[in-house]
Coordinates of C-alpha atoms in Angstrom, one line a residue:
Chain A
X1 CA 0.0 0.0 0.0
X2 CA 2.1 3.4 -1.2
X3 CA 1.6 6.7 0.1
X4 CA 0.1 7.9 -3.7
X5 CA -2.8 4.8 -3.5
X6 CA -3.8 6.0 0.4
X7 CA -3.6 10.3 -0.9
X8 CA -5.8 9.2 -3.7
X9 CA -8.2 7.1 -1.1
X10 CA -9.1 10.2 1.0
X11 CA -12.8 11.1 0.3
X12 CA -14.0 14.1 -1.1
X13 CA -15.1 15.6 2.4
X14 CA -11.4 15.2 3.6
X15 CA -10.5 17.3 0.9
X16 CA -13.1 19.8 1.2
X17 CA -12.3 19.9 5.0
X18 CA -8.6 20.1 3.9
X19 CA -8.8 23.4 1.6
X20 CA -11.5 24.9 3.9
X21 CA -9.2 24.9 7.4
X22 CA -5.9 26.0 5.3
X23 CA -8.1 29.0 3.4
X24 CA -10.0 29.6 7.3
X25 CA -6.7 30.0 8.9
X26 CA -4.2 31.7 6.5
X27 CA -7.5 34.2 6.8
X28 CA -6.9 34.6 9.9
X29 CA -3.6 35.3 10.0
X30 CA -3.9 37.9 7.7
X31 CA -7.1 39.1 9.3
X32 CA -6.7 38.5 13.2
X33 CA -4.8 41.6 13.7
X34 CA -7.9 43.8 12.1
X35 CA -10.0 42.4 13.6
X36 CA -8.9 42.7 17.3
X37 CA -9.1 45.6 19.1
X38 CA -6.1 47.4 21.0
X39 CA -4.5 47.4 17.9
X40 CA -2.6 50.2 18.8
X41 CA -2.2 53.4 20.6
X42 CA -1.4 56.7 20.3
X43 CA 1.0 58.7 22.6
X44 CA 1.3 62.1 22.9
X45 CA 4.6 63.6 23.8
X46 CA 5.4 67.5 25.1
X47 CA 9.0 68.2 25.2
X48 CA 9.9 64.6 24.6
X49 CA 8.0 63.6 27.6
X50 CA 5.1 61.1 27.0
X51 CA 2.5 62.9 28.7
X52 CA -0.8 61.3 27.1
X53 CA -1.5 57.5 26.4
X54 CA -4.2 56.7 24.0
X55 CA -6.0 53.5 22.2
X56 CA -6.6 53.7 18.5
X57 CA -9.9 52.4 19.1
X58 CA -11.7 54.6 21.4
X59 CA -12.7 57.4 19.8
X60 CA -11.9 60.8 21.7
X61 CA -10.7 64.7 21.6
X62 CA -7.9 65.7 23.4
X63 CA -6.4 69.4 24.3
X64 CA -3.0 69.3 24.6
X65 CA -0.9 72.1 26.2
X66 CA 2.9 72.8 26.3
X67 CA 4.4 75.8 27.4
X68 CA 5.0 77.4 23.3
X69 CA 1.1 76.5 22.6
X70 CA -1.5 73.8 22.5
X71 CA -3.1 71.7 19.7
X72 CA -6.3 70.0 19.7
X73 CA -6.2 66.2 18.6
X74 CA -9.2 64.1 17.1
X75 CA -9.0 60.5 17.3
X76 CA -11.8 59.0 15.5
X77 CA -11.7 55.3 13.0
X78 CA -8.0 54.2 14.4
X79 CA -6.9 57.7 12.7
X80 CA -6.0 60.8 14.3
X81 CA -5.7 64.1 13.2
X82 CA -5.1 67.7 14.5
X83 CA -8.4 69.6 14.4
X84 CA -6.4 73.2 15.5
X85 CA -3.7 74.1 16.5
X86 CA -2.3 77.9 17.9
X87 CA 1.0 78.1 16.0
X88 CA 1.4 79.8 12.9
X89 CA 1.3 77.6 9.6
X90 CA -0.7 75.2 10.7
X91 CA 1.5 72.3 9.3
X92 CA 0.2 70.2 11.4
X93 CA -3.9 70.5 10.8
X94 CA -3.0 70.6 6.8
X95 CA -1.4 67.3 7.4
X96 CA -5.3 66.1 8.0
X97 CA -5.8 61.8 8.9
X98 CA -2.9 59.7 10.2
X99 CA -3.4 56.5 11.1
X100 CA 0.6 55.3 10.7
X101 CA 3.7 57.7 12.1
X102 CA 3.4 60.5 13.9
X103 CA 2.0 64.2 13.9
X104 CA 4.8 66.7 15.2
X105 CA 4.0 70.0 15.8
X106 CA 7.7 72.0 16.0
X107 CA 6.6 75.8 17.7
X108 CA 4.4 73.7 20.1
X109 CA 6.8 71.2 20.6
X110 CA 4.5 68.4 20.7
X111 CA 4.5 65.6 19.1
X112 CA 1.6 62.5 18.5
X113 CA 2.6 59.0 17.4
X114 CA 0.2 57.0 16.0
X115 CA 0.2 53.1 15.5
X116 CA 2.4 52.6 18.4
X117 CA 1.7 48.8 19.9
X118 CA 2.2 50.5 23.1
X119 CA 2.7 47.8 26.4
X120 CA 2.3 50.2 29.0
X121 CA -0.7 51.7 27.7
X122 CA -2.6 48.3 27.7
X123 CA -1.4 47.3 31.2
X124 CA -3.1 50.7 31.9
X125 CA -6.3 49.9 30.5
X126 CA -6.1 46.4 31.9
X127 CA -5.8 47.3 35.4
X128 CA -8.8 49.5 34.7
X129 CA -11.2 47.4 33.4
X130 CA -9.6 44.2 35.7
Chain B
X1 CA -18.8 -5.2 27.6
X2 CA -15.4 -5.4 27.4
X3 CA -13.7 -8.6 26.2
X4 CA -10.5 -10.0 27.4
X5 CA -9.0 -9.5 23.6
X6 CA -9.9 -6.1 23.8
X7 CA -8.1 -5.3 27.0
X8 CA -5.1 -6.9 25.2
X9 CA -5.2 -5.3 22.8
X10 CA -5.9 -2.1 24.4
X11 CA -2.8 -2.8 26.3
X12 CA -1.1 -3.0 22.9
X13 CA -2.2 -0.2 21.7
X14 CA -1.4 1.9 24.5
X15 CA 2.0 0.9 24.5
X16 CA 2.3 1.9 21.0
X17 CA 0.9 5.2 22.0
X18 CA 3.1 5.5 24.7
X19 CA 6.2 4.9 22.6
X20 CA 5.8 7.2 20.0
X21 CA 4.2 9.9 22.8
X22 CA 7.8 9.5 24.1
X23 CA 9.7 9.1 20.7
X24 CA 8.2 12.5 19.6
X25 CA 9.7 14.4 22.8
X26 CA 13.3 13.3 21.3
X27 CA 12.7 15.2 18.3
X28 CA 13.8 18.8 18.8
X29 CA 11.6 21.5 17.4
X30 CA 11.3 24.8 16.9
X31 CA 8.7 26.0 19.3
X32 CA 9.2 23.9 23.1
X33 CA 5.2 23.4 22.9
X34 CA 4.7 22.3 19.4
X35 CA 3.8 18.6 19.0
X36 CA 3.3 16.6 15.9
X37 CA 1.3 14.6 17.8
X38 CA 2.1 10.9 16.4
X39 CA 0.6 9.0 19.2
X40 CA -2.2 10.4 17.5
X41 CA -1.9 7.8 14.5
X42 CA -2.1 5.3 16.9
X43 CA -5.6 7.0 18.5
X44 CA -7.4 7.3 14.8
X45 CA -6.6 3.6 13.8
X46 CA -7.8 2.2 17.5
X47 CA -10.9 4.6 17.0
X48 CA -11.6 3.6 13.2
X49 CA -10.8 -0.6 13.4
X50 CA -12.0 -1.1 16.9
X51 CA -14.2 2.1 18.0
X52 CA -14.6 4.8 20.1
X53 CA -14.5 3.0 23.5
X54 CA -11.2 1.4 22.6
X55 CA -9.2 4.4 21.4
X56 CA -10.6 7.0 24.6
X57 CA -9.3 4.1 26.2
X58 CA -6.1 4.4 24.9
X59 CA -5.7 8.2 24.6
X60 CA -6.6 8.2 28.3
X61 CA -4.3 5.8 29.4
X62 CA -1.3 7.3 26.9
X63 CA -1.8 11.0 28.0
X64 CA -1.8 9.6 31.9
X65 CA 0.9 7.1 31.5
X66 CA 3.0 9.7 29.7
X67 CA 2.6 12.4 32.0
X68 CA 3.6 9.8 34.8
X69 CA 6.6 8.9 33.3
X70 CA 8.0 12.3 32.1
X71 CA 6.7 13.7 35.2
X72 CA 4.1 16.5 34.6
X73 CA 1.6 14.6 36.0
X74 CA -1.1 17.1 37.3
X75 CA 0.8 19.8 35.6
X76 CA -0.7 22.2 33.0
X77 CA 1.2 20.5 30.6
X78 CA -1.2 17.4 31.6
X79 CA -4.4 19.5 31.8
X80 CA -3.7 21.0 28.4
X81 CA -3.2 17.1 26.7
X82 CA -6.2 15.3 28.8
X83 CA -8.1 17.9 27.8
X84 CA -6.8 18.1 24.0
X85 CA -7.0 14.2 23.8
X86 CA -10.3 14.2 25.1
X87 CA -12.2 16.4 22.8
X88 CA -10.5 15.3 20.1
X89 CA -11.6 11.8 20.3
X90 CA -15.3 12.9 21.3
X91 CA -15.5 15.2 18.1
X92 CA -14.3 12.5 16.1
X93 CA -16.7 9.9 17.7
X94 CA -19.6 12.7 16.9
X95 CA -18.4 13.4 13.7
X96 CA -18.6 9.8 12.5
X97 CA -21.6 9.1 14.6
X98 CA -23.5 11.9 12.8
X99 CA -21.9 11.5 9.4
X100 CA -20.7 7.8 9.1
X101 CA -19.1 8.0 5.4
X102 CA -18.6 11.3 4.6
X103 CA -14.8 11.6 6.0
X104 CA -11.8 8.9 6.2
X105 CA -9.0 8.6 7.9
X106 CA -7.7 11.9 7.3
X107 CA -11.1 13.8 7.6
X108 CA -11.8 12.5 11.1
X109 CA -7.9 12.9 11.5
X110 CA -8.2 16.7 10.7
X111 CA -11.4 17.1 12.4
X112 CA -9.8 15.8 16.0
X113 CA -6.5 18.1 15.1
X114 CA -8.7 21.5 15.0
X115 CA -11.1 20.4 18.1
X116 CA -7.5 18.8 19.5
X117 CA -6.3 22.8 19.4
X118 CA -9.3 24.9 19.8
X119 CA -10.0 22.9 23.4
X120 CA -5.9 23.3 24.7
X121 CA -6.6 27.3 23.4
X122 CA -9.7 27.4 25.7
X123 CA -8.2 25.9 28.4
X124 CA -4.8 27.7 28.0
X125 CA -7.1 30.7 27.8
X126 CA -9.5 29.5 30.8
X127 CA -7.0 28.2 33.5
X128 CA -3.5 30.2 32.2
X129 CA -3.6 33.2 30.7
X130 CA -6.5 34.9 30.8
X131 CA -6.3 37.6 28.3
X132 CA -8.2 36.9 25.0
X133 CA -6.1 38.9 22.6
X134 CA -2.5 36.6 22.5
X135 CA -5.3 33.5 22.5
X136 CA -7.1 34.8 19.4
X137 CA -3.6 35.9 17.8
X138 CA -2.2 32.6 18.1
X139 CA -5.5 30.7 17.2
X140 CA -4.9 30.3 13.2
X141 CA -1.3 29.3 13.6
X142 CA -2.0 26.5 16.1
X143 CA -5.0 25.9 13.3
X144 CA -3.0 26.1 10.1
X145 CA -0.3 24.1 11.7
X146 CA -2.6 20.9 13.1
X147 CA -4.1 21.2 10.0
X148 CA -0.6 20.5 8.3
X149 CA 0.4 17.7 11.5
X150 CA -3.2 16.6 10.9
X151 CA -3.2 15.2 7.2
X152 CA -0.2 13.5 8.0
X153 CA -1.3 11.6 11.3
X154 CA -4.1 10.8 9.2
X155 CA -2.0 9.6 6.1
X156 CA -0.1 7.9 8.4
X157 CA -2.8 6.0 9.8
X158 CA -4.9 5.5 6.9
X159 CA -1.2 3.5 5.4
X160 CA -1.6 2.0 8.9
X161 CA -5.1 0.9 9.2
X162 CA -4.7 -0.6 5.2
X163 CA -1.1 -2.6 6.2
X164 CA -3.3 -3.8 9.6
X165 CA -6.2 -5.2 7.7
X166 CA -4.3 -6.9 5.1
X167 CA -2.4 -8.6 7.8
X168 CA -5.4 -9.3 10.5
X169 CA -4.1 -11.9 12.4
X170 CA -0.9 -9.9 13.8
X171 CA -2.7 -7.0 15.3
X172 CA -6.1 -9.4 16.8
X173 CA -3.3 -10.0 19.4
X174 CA -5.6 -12.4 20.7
X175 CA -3.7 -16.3 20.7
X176 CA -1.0 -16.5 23.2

């Protein structure tokens, strides 16, 4: 009895089930990381200081102040953007959604990352919800 | 009812189980956790030539015996493979209960690989860990790969099961 006789033996449901669970789960690898939530944060930092921790996922406005001026931050969808902002050129609100890298406003001197997978920040949230 | 025969050859079994169980664990691999699972083979031919009491039998006593000899006895390592073992060999007892036909070897062998996973996850998740996201991340890589150590078990035992019934008086077991 060779290998080829007992691959061409298998029924037509072992097959079926075959294709079905590779197709199901090389979905989900793709997919898992979409569909989970936490799947990143955003940290706001004034003068190199972290001084705001964020999820991507729960939608919010923030007011941010340093010392050379203040911004206003929307994050809405897992993207964030700068709805105003008191310096000048307004670099920062032309630069509109963001949902990878990071907003920096110079004169302010404050800048948002986005898409960081940030470990402190859940352990935060855990201890929170328990 | 439970024949003398069938406790010999339960007791055959087992020990075949046993040996491969411990055979695998001298294999290095990649990941400390990752099993191929080829006492397995051994469970899907007991299940499909004698049944489903024979081969929980046999998972039972492999995964207890094992864990006695290697020492984990009790130990989450233990908990996780009962429990794997377990489900596995009722979903393929329901399976073929519900649907006698319609998968072989390697169907049913597929089928107690995914439920084999999905149950340790649970439990991992349940007793272990205790946060859902890492569970759920890892979920379709345990899948994809006891979908891969899956079709060969059941390859494995189909060739098996085939060799055994062309040869039916050296695994009966029953003349002394």
């Amino acid at each position: 009895m060779s290998l080829r006789q007992t691959i061409s033996a298998t029924t037509l449901g072992d097959r079926i089930l075959l294709v079905s669970l590779i197709l199901a789960s090389c979905a989900g690898i793709v997919f898992i990381k979409d569909v989970l939530p936490n799947s990143g944060g955003v940290i706001i930092e004034v003068q190199g200081k972290p001084t705001h921790r964020y999820l991507l996922d729960q939608d919010r406005t923030v007011r941010v102040e340093s010392p050379y001026g203040q911004l206003t931050v929307e994050i809405r969808g897992k993207r964030v953007r700068v709805i105003q902002a008191s310096c000048q050129n307004k670099l920062c609100e032309h630069q509109g959604w963001v949902s990878h890298g990071a907003i920096i406003c110079l004169p302010a001197r404050i800048s948002v990352s986005v898409g960081v997978p940030d470990k402190s920040g859940d352990k935060r949230i855990d201890a929170t919800t328990g | 009812m439970m024949l003398p025969q069938d406790n010999y050859r339960i007791a055959l079994l087992s020990a075949y189980a046993i040996a491969l169980h411990a055979f695998e664990s001298l294999i290095p691999m990649p990941i400390p956790w990752l099993r191929v699972g080829l006492a397995n083979i051994i469970a899907i031919t007991t299940f499909i030539l004698f049944g489903f009491r024979s081969a929980m039998m046999v998972t039972l006593i492999r995964v207890i015996l094992a864990s006695l000899f290697s020492g984990s006895f009790l130990g989450p390592g233990f908990i996780l493979s009962l429990g794997g073992g377990v489900s596995s060999m009722l979903a393929m007892g329901l399976v073929l209960s519900l649907v006698p036909g319609l998968f072989g070897p390697v169907g049913l062998s597929l089928i107690g690989a995914l439920s084999h996973n999905l149950s340790q996850l649970f439990l991992a998740y349940l007793l272990f860990i205790q946060k859902i996201e890492p569970v759920l991340l890892i979920t379709p890589f345990l899948i994809l790969i006891g979908t891969i150590t899956g079709t060969v078990n059941g390859l494995a035992a189909d060739l098996l099961i085939k060799g055994l019934k062309n040869n039916q008086e050296s695994i009966q077991n029953t003349r002394r």
